[in-house]
Amino acid sequence: GWLDSGPVHWQSRWEALHGDLRVQQSDWLWPKRGDWMARLEEVLLEEVLLEDDRPALLAAHSLGCQLVAAWAAHSRHTARVQGALLVAPPDVEREDMPPNLLPWRPIVRQRLPFAATVVASRDDPFCAPERSAQMARDWGAERIDIGARGHINGESGLGDWPEGRSLLDSLRS
């Protein structure tokens, strides 16, 4: 997501615990949608798929959810993705979004060509529940409400978040 994830974020913990690969972006502060899409494509084609012929599972947080939707709408390589866990998608169309995120408008709303689960919180400061529900419907994703957990990040106190890992693993079928 925007600004990357710190050491207590579940994504960072999964990277350490499970050997997951994080897509490193060149600009975490002023992200450009096209640049992030190109980098995701590059990582999927060069680093992931050359090492392992199995389809990839994507675990995205915050702006990473918008990245997955935008990438899937344009890539010719979506068949290489088995599923995506989309956690805390932000509503980048809100009026109070920082100017850094304006290039991410409008939200890409095409149905995803792979299985997806949206995990949302009732008190996410960056997305109202009805907006995350609409994104899940547009993307053809199952939506799971995990209660009041903020932005489902390092400050949410999830630790290794085994429940989230189970949701990711359930997409492997």
PDB file of C-alpha atoms in Angstrom:
ATOM      1  CA  GLY A   1       0.000   0.000   0.000  1.00  0.00           C
ATOM      2  CA  TRP A   2       0.817   3.666  -0.014  1.00  0.00           C
ATOM      3  CA  LEU A   3       4.006   4.443   1.963  1.00  0.00           C
ATOM      4  CA  ASP A   4       4.857   0.688   2.193  1.00  0.00           C
ATOM      5  CA  SER A   5       4.391  -1.365   5.379  1.00  0.00           C
ATOM      6  CA  GLY A   6       6.396  -1.200   8.589  1.00  0.00           C
ATOM      7  CA  PRO A   7       7.836  -4.135  10.568  1.00  0.00           C
ATOM      8  CA  VAL A   8       4.702  -4.801  12.678  1.00  0.00           C
ATOM      9  CA  HIS A   9       2.362  -4.842   9.678  1.00  0.00           C
ATOM     10  CA  TRP A  10       0.947  -8.295   8.905  1.00  0.00           C
ATOM     11  CA  GLN A  11       2.425  -8.100   5.391  1.00  0.00           C
ATOM     12  CA  SER A  12       5.933  -7.607   6.767  1.00  0.00           C
ATOM     13  CA  ARG A  13       5.393 -10.414   9.246  1.00  0.00           C
ATOM     14  CA  TRP A  14       4.145 -12.757   6.491  1.00  0.00           C
ATOM     15  CA  GLU A  15       7.192 -11.897   4.426  1.00  0.00           C
ATOM     16  CA  ALA A  16       9.441 -12.964   7.316  1.00  0.00           C
ATOM     17  CA  LEU A  17       7.376 -15.974   8.426  1.00  0.00           C
ATOM     18  CA  HIS A  18       6.338 -17.438   5.093  1.00  0.00           C
ATOM     19  CA  GLY A  19       8.925 -16.148   2.644  1.00  0.00           C
ATOM     20  CA  ASP A  20       6.393 -14.060   0.731  1.00  0.00           C
ATOM     21  CA  LEU A  21       7.742 -11.692  -1.902  1.00  0.00           C
ATOM     22  CA  ARG A  22       6.893  -7.999  -1.550  1.00  0.00           C
ATOM     23  CA  VAL A  23       6.656  -5.959  -4.719  1.00  0.00           C
ATOM     24  CA  GLN A  24       9.070  -3.075  -4.172  1.00  0.00           C
ATOM     25  CA  GLN A  25       7.899   0.127  -5.817  1.00  0.00           C
ATOM     26  CA  SER A  26      10.244   2.937  -6.860  1.00  0.00           C
ATOM     27  CA  ASP A  27       8.106   5.685  -5.317  1.00  0.00           C
ATOM     28  CA  TRP A  28       6.096   4.956  -2.173  1.00  0.00           C
ATOM     29  CA  LEU A  29       5.293   8.627  -1.483  1.00  0.00           C
ATOM     30  CA  TRP A  30       3.951   9.833  -4.858  1.00  0.00           C
ATOM     31  CA  PRO A  31       2.711   6.589  -6.434  1.00  0.00           C
ATOM     32  CA  LYS A  32       1.750   6.599 -10.080  1.00  0.00           C
ATOM     33  CA  ARG A  33      -0.752   3.931 -11.058  1.00  0.00           C
ATOM     34  CA  GLY A  34       0.913   3.087 -14.370  1.00  0.00           C
ATOM     35  CA  ASP A  35       4.348   2.759 -12.762  1.00  0.00           C
ATOM     36  CA  TRP A  36       3.018   0.497 -10.017  1.00  0.00           C
ATOM     37  CA  MET A  37       1.140  -1.631 -12.564  1.00  0.00           C
ATOM     38  CA  ALA A  38       4.280  -2.053 -14.654  1.00  0.00           C
ATOM     39  CA  ARG A  39       6.299  -3.073 -11.598  1.00  0.00           C
ATOM     40  CA  LEU A  40       3.705  -5.664 -10.523  1.00  0.00           C
ATOM     41  CA  GLU A  41       3.728  -7.099 -14.042  1.00  0.00           C
ATOM     42  CA  GLU A  42       7.515  -7.190 -14.034  1.00  0.00           C
ATOM     43  CA  VAL A  43       7.695  -9.008 -10.697  1.00  0.00           C
ATOM     44  CA  LEU A  44       5.039 -11.536 -11.703  1.00  0.00           C
ATOM     45  CA  LEU A  45       6.713 -12.304 -15.004  1.00  0.00           C
ATOM     46  CA  GLU A  46      10.378 -12.181 -14.047  1.00  0.00           C
ATOM     47  CA  GLU A  47      10.753 -13.040 -10.394  1.00  0.00           C
ATOM     48  CA  VAL A  48       7.756 -15.164  -9.494  1.00  0.00           C
ATOM     49  CA  LEU A  49       6.926 -17.106 -12.610  1.00  0.00           C
ATOM     50  CA  LEU A  50      10.481 -18.005 -13.559  1.00  0.00           C
ATOM     51  CA  GLU A  51      11.031 -19.621 -10.164  1.00  0.00           C
ATOM     52  CA  ASP A  52       7.740 -21.453  -9.891  1.00  0.00           C
ATOM     53  CA  ASP A  53       5.237 -22.459 -12.555  1.00  0.00           C
ATOM     54  CA  ARG A  54       2.302 -22.375 -10.108  1.00  0.00           C
ATOM     55  CA  PRO A  55      -0.082 -19.419 -10.375  1.00  0.00           C
ATOM     56  CA  ALA A  56       0.598 -16.651  -7.877  1.00  0.00           C
ATOM     57  CA  LEU A  57      -1.554 -15.565  -4.961  1.00  0.00           C
ATOM     58  CA  LEU A  58      -1.637 -11.832  -4.343  1.00  0.00           C
ATOM     59  CA  ALA A  59      -2.031 -10.313  -0.875  1.00  0.00           C
ATOM     60  CA  ALA A  60      -2.670  -6.596  -1.201  1.00  0.00           C
ATOM     61  CA  HIS A  61      -3.214  -3.938   1.430  1.00  0.00           C
ATOM     62  CA  SER A  62      -4.768  -0.513   0.974  1.00  0.00           C
ATOM     63  CA  LEU A  63      -3.577   1.101  -2.266  1.00  0.00           C
ATOM     64  CA  GLY A  64      -2.266  -2.322  -3.302  1.00  0.00           C
ATOM     65  CA  CYS A  65      -5.926  -3.364  -3.710  1.00  0.00           C
ATOM     66  CA  GLN A  66      -6.444  -0.580  -6.232  1.00  0.00           C
ATOM     67  CA  LEU A  67      -3.221  -1.694  -7.913  1.00  0.00           C
ATOM     68  CA  VAL A  68      -4.471  -5.268  -8.325  1.00  0.00           C
ATOM     69  CA  ALA A  69      -7.765  -4.067  -9.841  1.00  0.00           C
ATOM     70  CA  ALA A  70      -6.024  -1.694 -12.261  1.00  0.00           C
ATOM     71  CA  TRP A  71      -3.374  -4.232 -13.246  1.00  0.00           C
ATOM     72  CA  ALA A  72      -5.965  -6.974 -13.838  1.00  0.00           C
ATOM     73  CA  ALA A  73      -7.950  -4.683 -16.142  1.00  0.00           C
ATOM     74  CA  HIS A  74      -4.938  -4.223 -18.434  1.00  0.00           C
ATOM     75  CA  SER A  75      -2.596  -7.195 -18.156  1.00  0.00           C
ATOM     76  CA  ARG A  76      -2.521 -10.102 -20.591  1.00  0.00           C
ATOM     77  CA  HIS A  77      -1.058 -12.281 -17.832  1.00  0.00           C
ATOM     78  CA  THR A  78      -3.936 -12.467 -15.352  1.00  0.00           C
ATOM     79  CA  ALA A  79      -4.210 -16.239 -15.845  1.00  0.00           C
ATOM     80  CA  ARG A  80      -0.948 -16.481 -13.891  1.00  0.00           C
ATOM     81  CA  VAL A  81      -2.785 -15.287 -10.756  1.00  0.00           C
ATOM     82  CA  GLN A  82      -4.885 -17.805  -8.866  1.00  0.00           C
ATOM     83  CA  GLY A  83      -6.436 -15.390  -6.415  1.00  0.00           C
ATOM     84  CA  ALA A  84      -6.116 -12.128  -4.514  1.00  0.00           C
ATOM     85  CA  LEU A  85      -6.678 -11.170  -0.896  1.00  0.00           C
ATOM     86  CA  LEU A  86      -7.602  -7.472  -0.987  1.00  0.00           C
ATOM     87  CA  VAL A  87      -7.363  -5.968   2.486  1.00  0.00           C
ATOM     88  CA  ALA A  88      -8.695  -2.506   3.378  1.00  0.00           C
ATOM     89  CA  PRO A  89      -9.155  -1.032  -0.098  1.00  0.00           C
ATOM     90  CA  PRO A  90      -9.129   2.757   0.192  1.00  0.00           C
ATOM     91  CA  ASP A  91     -11.748   4.954  -1.410  1.00  0.00           C
ATOM     92  CA  VAL A  92      -9.395   7.071  -3.516  1.00  0.00           C
ATOM     93  CA  GLU A  93     -12.383   8.983  -4.919  1.00  0.00           C
ATOM     94  CA  ARG A  94     -13.096  10.632  -1.551  1.00  0.00           C
ATOM     95  CA  GLU A  95     -12.669  14.389  -1.416  1.00  0.00           C
ATOM     96  CA  ASP A  96     -10.282  14.203   1.558  1.00  0.00           C
ATOM     97  CA  MET A  97      -7.716  11.920  -0.105  1.00  0.00           C
ATOM     98  CA  PRO A  98      -4.191  13.365  -0.195  1.00  0.00           C
ATOM     99  CA  PRO A  99      -3.033  14.820  -3.514  1.00  0.00           C
ATOM    100  CA  ASN A 100      -0.474  11.997  -3.746  1.00  0.00           C
ATOM    101  CA  LEU A 101      -3.331   9.602  -4.565  1.00  0.00           C
ATOM    102  CA  LEU A 102      -5.143  11.660  -7.210  1.00  0.00           C
ATOM    103  CA  PRO A 103      -3.498   9.682 -10.067  1.00  0.00           C
ATOM    104  CA  TRP A 104      -5.423   6.615  -8.800  1.00  0.00           C
ATOM    105  CA  ARG A 105      -8.786   8.074  -9.814  1.00  0.00           C
ATOM    106  CA  PRO A 106     -11.150   6.784 -10.966  1.00  0.00           C
ATOM    107  CA  ILE A 107     -11.310   3.442  -9.171  1.00  0.00           C
ATOM    108  CA  VAL A 108     -11.064   0.592 -11.676  1.00  0.00           C
ATOM    109  CA  ARG A 109     -14.306  -1.338 -11.257  1.00  0.00           C
ATOM    110  CA  GLN A 110     -13.963  -4.207 -13.737  1.00  0.00           C
ATOM    111  CA  ARG A 111     -14.678  -7.728 -12.536  1.00  0.00           C
ATOM    112  CA  LEU A 112     -11.451  -9.494 -11.585  1.00  0.00           C
ATOM    113  CA  PRO A 113     -10.567 -12.512 -13.750  1.00  0.00           C
ATOM    114  CA  PHE A 114      -9.513 -14.569 -10.710  1.00  0.00           C
ATOM    115  CA  ALA A 115     -10.940 -15.398  -7.293  1.00  0.00           C
ATOM    116  CA  ALA A 116     -10.758 -12.554  -4.798  1.00  0.00           C
ATOM    117  CA  THR A 117     -11.696 -11.766  -1.225  1.00  0.00           C
ATOM    118  CA  VAL A 118     -12.047  -8.219   0.098  1.00  0.00           C
ATOM    119  CA  VAL A 119     -11.421  -7.863   3.827  1.00  0.00           C
ATOM    120  CA  ALA A 120     -12.906  -4.687   5.275  1.00  0.00           C
ATOM    121  CA  SER A 121     -13.183  -3.004   8.650  1.00  0.00           C
ATOM    122  CA  ARG A 122     -16.231  -1.125   9.915  1.00  0.00           C
ATOM    123  CA  ASP A 123     -14.117   1.811  11.086  1.00  0.00           C
ATOM    124  CA  ASP A 124     -11.514   2.112   8.324  1.00  0.00           C
ATOM    125  CA  PRO A 125     -10.607   5.816   8.203  1.00  0.00           C
ATOM    126  CA  PHE A 126      -9.962   5.576   4.449  1.00  0.00           C
ATOM    127  CA  CYS A 127     -13.090   3.770   3.287  1.00  0.00           C
ATOM    128  CA  ALA A 128     -16.694   3.627   4.450  1.00  0.00           C
ATOM    129  CA  PRO A 129     -18.152   0.113   4.696  1.00  0.00           C
ATOM    130  CA  GLU A 130     -20.665   0.728   1.905  1.00  0.00           C
ATOM    131  CA  ARG A 131     -17.860   1.812  -0.439  1.00  0.00           C
ATOM    132  CA  SER A 132     -15.752  -1.297   0.250  1.00  0.00           C
ATOM    133  CA  ALA A 133     -18.888  -3.393  -0.276  1.00  0.00           C
ATOM    134  CA  GLN A 134     -19.450  -1.722  -3.652  1.00  0.00           C
ATOM    135  CA  MET A 135     -15.841  -2.316  -4.705  1.00  0.00           C
ATOM    136  CA  ALA A 136     -16.145  -5.990  -3.722  1.00  0.00           C
ATOM    137  CA  ARG A 137     -19.325  -6.316  -5.816  1.00  0.00           C
ATOM    138  CA  ASP A 138     -17.727  -4.565  -8.790  1.00  0.00           C
ATOM    139  CA  TRP A 139     -14.637  -6.780  -8.585  1.00  0.00           C
ATOM    140  CA  GLY A 140     -16.740  -9.951  -8.187  1.00  0.00           C
ATOM    141  CA  ALA A 141     -15.092 -10.590  -4.828  1.00  0.00           C
ATOM    142  CA  GLU A 142     -16.381 -12.064  -1.610  1.00  0.00           C
ATOM    143  CA  ARG A 143     -16.407  -9.429   1.152  1.00  0.00           C
ATOM    144  CA  ILE A 144     -15.548 -10.211   4.754  1.00  0.00           C
ATOM    145  CA  ASP A 145     -16.238  -7.695   7.517  1.00  0.00           C
ATOM    146  CA  ILE A 146     -13.759  -8.183  10.379  1.00  0.00           C
ATOM    147  CA  GLY A 147     -15.384  -5.660  12.679  1.00  0.00           C
ATOM    148  CA  ALA A 148     -13.767  -2.476  13.942  1.00  0.00           C
ATOM    149  CA  ARG A 149     -10.065  -2.984  13.111  1.00  0.00           C
ATOM    150  CA  GLY A 150      -9.167   0.409  11.662  1.00  0.00           C
ATOM    151  CA  HIS A 151      -7.162   0.257   8.436  1.00  0.00           C
ATOM    152  CA  ILE A 152      -6.193  -3.395   9.083  1.00  0.00           C
ATOM    153  CA  ASN A 153      -2.532  -2.455   9.341  1.00  0.00           C
ATOM    154  CA  GLY A 154       0.245  -2.514  11.928  1.00  0.00           C
ATOM    155  CA  GLU A 155      -1.778  -0.314  14.294  1.00  0.00           C
ATOM    156  CA  SER A 156      -4.675  -2.797  14.221  1.00  0.00           C
ATOM    157  CA  GLY A 157      -2.881  -5.218  16.568  1.00  0.00           C
ATOM    158  CA  LEU A 158      -3.265  -8.236  14.293  1.00  0.00           C
ATOM    159  CA  GLY A 159       0.224  -9.640  14.858  1.00  0.00           C
ATOM    160  CA  ASP A 160       0.876 -12.490  12.415  1.00  0.00           C
ATOM    161  CA  TRP A 161      -2.849 -12.420  11.502  1.00  0.00           C
ATOM    162  CA  PRO A 162      -3.379 -16.168  11.035  1.00  0.00           C
ATOM    163  CA  GLU A 163      -7.033 -15.590  10.105  1.00  0.00           C
ATOM    164  CA  GLY A 164      -5.919 -13.483   7.157  1.00  0.00           C
ATOM    165  CA  ARG A 165      -3.400 -16.112   6.139  1.00  0.00           C
ATOM    166  CA  SER A 166      -6.188 -18.710   6.153  1.00  0.00           C
ATOM    167  CA  LEU A 167      -8.227 -16.467   3.870  1.00  0.00           C
ATOM    168  CA  LEU A 168      -5.278 -16.204   1.496  1.00  0.00           C
ATOM    169  CA  ASP A 169      -4.717 -19.960   1.571  1.00  0.00           C
ATOM    170  CA  SER A 170      -8.410 -20.573   0.836  1.00  0.00           C
ATOM    171  CA  LEU A 171      -7.925 -18.869  -2.532  1.00  0.00           C
ATOM    172  CA  ARG A 172      -5.527 -21.638  -3.536  1.00  0.00           C
ATOM    173  CA  SER A 173      -7.830 -24.184  -5.114  1.00  0.00           C
TER     174      SER A 173
END
